[in-house]
Short mmCIF file of C-alpha atoms in Angstrom, two decimals:
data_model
loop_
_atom_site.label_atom_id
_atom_site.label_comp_id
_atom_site.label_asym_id
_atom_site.label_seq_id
_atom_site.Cartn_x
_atom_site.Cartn_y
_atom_site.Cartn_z
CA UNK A 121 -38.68 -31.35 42.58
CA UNK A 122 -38.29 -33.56 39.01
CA UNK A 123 -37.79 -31.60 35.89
CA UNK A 124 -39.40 -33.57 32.50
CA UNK A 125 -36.81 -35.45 30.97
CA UNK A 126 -35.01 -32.83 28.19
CA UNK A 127 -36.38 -29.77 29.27
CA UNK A 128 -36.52 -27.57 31.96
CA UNK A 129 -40.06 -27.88 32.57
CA UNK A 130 -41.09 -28.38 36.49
CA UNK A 131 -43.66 -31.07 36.58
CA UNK A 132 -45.78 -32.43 39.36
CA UNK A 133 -46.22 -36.07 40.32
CA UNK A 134 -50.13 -36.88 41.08
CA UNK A 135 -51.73 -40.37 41.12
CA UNK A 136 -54.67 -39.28 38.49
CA UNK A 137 -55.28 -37.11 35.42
CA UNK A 138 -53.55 -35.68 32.58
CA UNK A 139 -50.38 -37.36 30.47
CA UNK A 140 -49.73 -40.81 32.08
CA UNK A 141 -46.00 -41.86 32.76
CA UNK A 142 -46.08 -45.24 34.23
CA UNK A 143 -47.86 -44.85 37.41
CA UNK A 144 -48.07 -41.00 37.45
CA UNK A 145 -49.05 -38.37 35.71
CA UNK A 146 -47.12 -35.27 35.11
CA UNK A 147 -49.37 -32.17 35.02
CA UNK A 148 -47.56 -28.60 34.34
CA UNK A 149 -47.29 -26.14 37.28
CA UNK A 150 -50.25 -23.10 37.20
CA UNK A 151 -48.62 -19.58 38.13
CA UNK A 152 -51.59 -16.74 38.48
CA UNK A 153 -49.68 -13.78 37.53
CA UNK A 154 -51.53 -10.31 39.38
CA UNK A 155 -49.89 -7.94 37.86
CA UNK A 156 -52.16 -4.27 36.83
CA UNK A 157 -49.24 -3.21 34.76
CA UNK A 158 -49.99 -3.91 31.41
CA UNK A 159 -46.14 -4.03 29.98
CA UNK A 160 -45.00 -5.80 33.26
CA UNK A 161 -47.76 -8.65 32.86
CA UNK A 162 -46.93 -9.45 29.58
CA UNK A 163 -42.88 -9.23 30.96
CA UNK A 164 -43.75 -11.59 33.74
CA UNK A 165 -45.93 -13.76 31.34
CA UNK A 166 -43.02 -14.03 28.77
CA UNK A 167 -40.72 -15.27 31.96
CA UNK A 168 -43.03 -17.77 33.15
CA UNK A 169 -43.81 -19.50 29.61
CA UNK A 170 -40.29 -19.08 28.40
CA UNK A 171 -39.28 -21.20 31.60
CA UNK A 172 -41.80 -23.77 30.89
CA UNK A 173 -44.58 -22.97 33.45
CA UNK A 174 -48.32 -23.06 32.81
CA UNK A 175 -49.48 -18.78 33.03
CA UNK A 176 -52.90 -18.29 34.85
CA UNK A 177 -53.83 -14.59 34.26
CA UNK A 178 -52.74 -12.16 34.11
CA UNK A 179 -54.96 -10.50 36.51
CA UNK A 180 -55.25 -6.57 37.24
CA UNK A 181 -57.58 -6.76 40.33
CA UNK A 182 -58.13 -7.94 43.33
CA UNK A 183 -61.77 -8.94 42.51
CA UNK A 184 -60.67 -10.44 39.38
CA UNK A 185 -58.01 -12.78 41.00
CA UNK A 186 -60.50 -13.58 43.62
CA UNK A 187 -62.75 -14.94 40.58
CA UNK A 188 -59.95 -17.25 38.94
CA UNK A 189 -58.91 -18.41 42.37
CA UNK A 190 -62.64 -19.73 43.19
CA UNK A 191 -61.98 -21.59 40.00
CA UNK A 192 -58.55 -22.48 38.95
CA UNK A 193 -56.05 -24.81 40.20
CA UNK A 194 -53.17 -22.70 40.98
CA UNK A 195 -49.53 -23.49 42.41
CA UNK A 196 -47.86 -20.46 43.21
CA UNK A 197 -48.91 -16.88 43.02
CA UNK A 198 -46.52 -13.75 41.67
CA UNK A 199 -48.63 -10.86 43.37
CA UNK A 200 -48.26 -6.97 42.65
CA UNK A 201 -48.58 -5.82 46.18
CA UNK A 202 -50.36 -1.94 44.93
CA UNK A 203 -53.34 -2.94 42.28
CA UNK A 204 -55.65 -0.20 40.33
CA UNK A 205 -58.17 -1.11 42.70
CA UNK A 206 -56.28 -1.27 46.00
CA UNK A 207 -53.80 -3.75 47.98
CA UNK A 208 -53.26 -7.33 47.02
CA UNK A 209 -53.47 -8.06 50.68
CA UNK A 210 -57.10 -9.81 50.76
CA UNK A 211 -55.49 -11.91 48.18
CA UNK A 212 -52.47 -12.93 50.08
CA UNK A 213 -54.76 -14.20 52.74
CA UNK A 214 -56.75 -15.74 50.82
CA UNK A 215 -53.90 -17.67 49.44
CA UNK A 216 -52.52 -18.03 53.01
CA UNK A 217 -55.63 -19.87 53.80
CA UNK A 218 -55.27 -22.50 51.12
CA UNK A 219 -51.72 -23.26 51.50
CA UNK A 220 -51.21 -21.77 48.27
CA UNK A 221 -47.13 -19.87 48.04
CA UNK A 222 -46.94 -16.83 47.02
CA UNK A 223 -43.94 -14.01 46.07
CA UNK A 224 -44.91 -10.39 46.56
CA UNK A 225 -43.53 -8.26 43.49
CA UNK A 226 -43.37 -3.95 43.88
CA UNK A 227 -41.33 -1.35 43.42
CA UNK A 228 -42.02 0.01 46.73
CA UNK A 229 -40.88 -2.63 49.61
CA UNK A 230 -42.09 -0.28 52.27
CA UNK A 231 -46.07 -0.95 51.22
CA UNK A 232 -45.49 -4.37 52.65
CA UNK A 233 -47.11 -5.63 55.95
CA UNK A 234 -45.58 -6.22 58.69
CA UNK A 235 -47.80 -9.83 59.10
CA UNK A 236 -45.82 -10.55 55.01
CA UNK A 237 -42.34 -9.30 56.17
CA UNK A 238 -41.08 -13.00 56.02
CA UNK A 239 -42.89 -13.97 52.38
CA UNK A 240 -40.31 -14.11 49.13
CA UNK A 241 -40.00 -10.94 47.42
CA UNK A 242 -38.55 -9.37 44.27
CA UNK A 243 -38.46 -5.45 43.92
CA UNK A 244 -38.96 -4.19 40.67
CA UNK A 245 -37.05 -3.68 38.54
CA UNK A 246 -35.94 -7.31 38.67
CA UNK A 247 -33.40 -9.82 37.29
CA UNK A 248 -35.82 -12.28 35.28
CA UNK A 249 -32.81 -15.30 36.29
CA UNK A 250 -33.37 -14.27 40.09
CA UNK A 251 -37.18 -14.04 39.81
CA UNK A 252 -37.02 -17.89 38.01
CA UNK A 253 -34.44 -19.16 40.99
CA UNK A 254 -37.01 -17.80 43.50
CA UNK A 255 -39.79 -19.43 41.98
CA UNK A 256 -38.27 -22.81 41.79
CA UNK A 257 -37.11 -22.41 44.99
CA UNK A 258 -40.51 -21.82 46.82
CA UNK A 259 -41.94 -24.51 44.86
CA UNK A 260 -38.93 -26.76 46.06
CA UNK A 261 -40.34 -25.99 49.23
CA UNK A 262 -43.64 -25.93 49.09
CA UNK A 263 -43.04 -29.64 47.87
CA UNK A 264 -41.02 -30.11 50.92
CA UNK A 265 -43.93 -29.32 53.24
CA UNK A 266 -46.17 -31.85 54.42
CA UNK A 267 -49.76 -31.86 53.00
CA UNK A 268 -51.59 -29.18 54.90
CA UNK A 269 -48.95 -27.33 56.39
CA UNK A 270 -48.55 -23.37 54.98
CA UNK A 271 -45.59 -22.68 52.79
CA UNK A 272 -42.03 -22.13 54.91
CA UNK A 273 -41.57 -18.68 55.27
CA UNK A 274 -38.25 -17.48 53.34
CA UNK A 275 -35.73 -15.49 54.86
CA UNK A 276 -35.33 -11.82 53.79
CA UNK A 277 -31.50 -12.05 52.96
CA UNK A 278 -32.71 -14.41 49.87
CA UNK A 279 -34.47 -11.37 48.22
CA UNK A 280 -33.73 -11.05 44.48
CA UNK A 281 -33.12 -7.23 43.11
#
């Protein structure tokens, strides 16, 4: 993974669109925030931006998030696995049938599949430095991974507090 010359600011190398650099162009990573929470969006928002990602969302529901994701480009997810109206599961399949990574973030581990026991996640409260090290790190590898293949799973003794 390239950061943009001065900055910390991931970018991603396509052959078309946006700000041209030579040969490429450099287009800003997308992270959908689901977060029903209205203090913790705006937290998680505030962490994203501040580390020079593009913010999708945030969005409280999983009928809401299945909305943006029919219509936005996104490049990693941050999910809220308990939503106002119900689990964020549908969602992580959904997002495990495009490819698309994704980091589960609760408060209560034990409301996590057994099928999702091997995805990233950060238990709230959280360390916004580990949450940012996680989230370049499963874009690192997402990158990594050939074109079609599902994100590599992470192992569970990675977890951020």
């Amino acid at each position: 993974m390239q950061l943009q010359q001065g900055s910390s600011q991931p970018v991603r190398h396509l052959d078309v669109e946006p700000r041209r650099m030579g040969e490429r162009c450099l287009i800003m990573t997308r992270i959908l925030i689901v977060e029903d929470e209205n203090f913790l969006a705006m937290e998680l928002m505030w962490i994203v931006e501040d580390a020079g990602y593009s913010v999708v969302g945030p969005e409280r529901s999983v009928a809401e998030t299945r909305q943006v994701l029919a219509s936005k480009r996104v490049d990693l997810a941050l999910l809220d696995i308990s939503l106002g109206d119900g689990m964020v599961f549908p969602i992580a399949r959904m997002l495990d049938t495009l490819g698309m990574p994704f980091v589960f973030i609760t408060s209560n581990p034990a409301l996590l599949l057994a099928e999702y026991r091997h995805r990233p996640l950060v238990t709230k409260p959280f360390r916004p430095d580990a949450l940012l090290v996680l989230i370049l790190r499963v874009l690192a590898e997402q990158a990594d991974a050939p074109l079609g293949d599902a994100p590599k799973p992470s192992s569970s003794g990675d977890r951020p507090e």
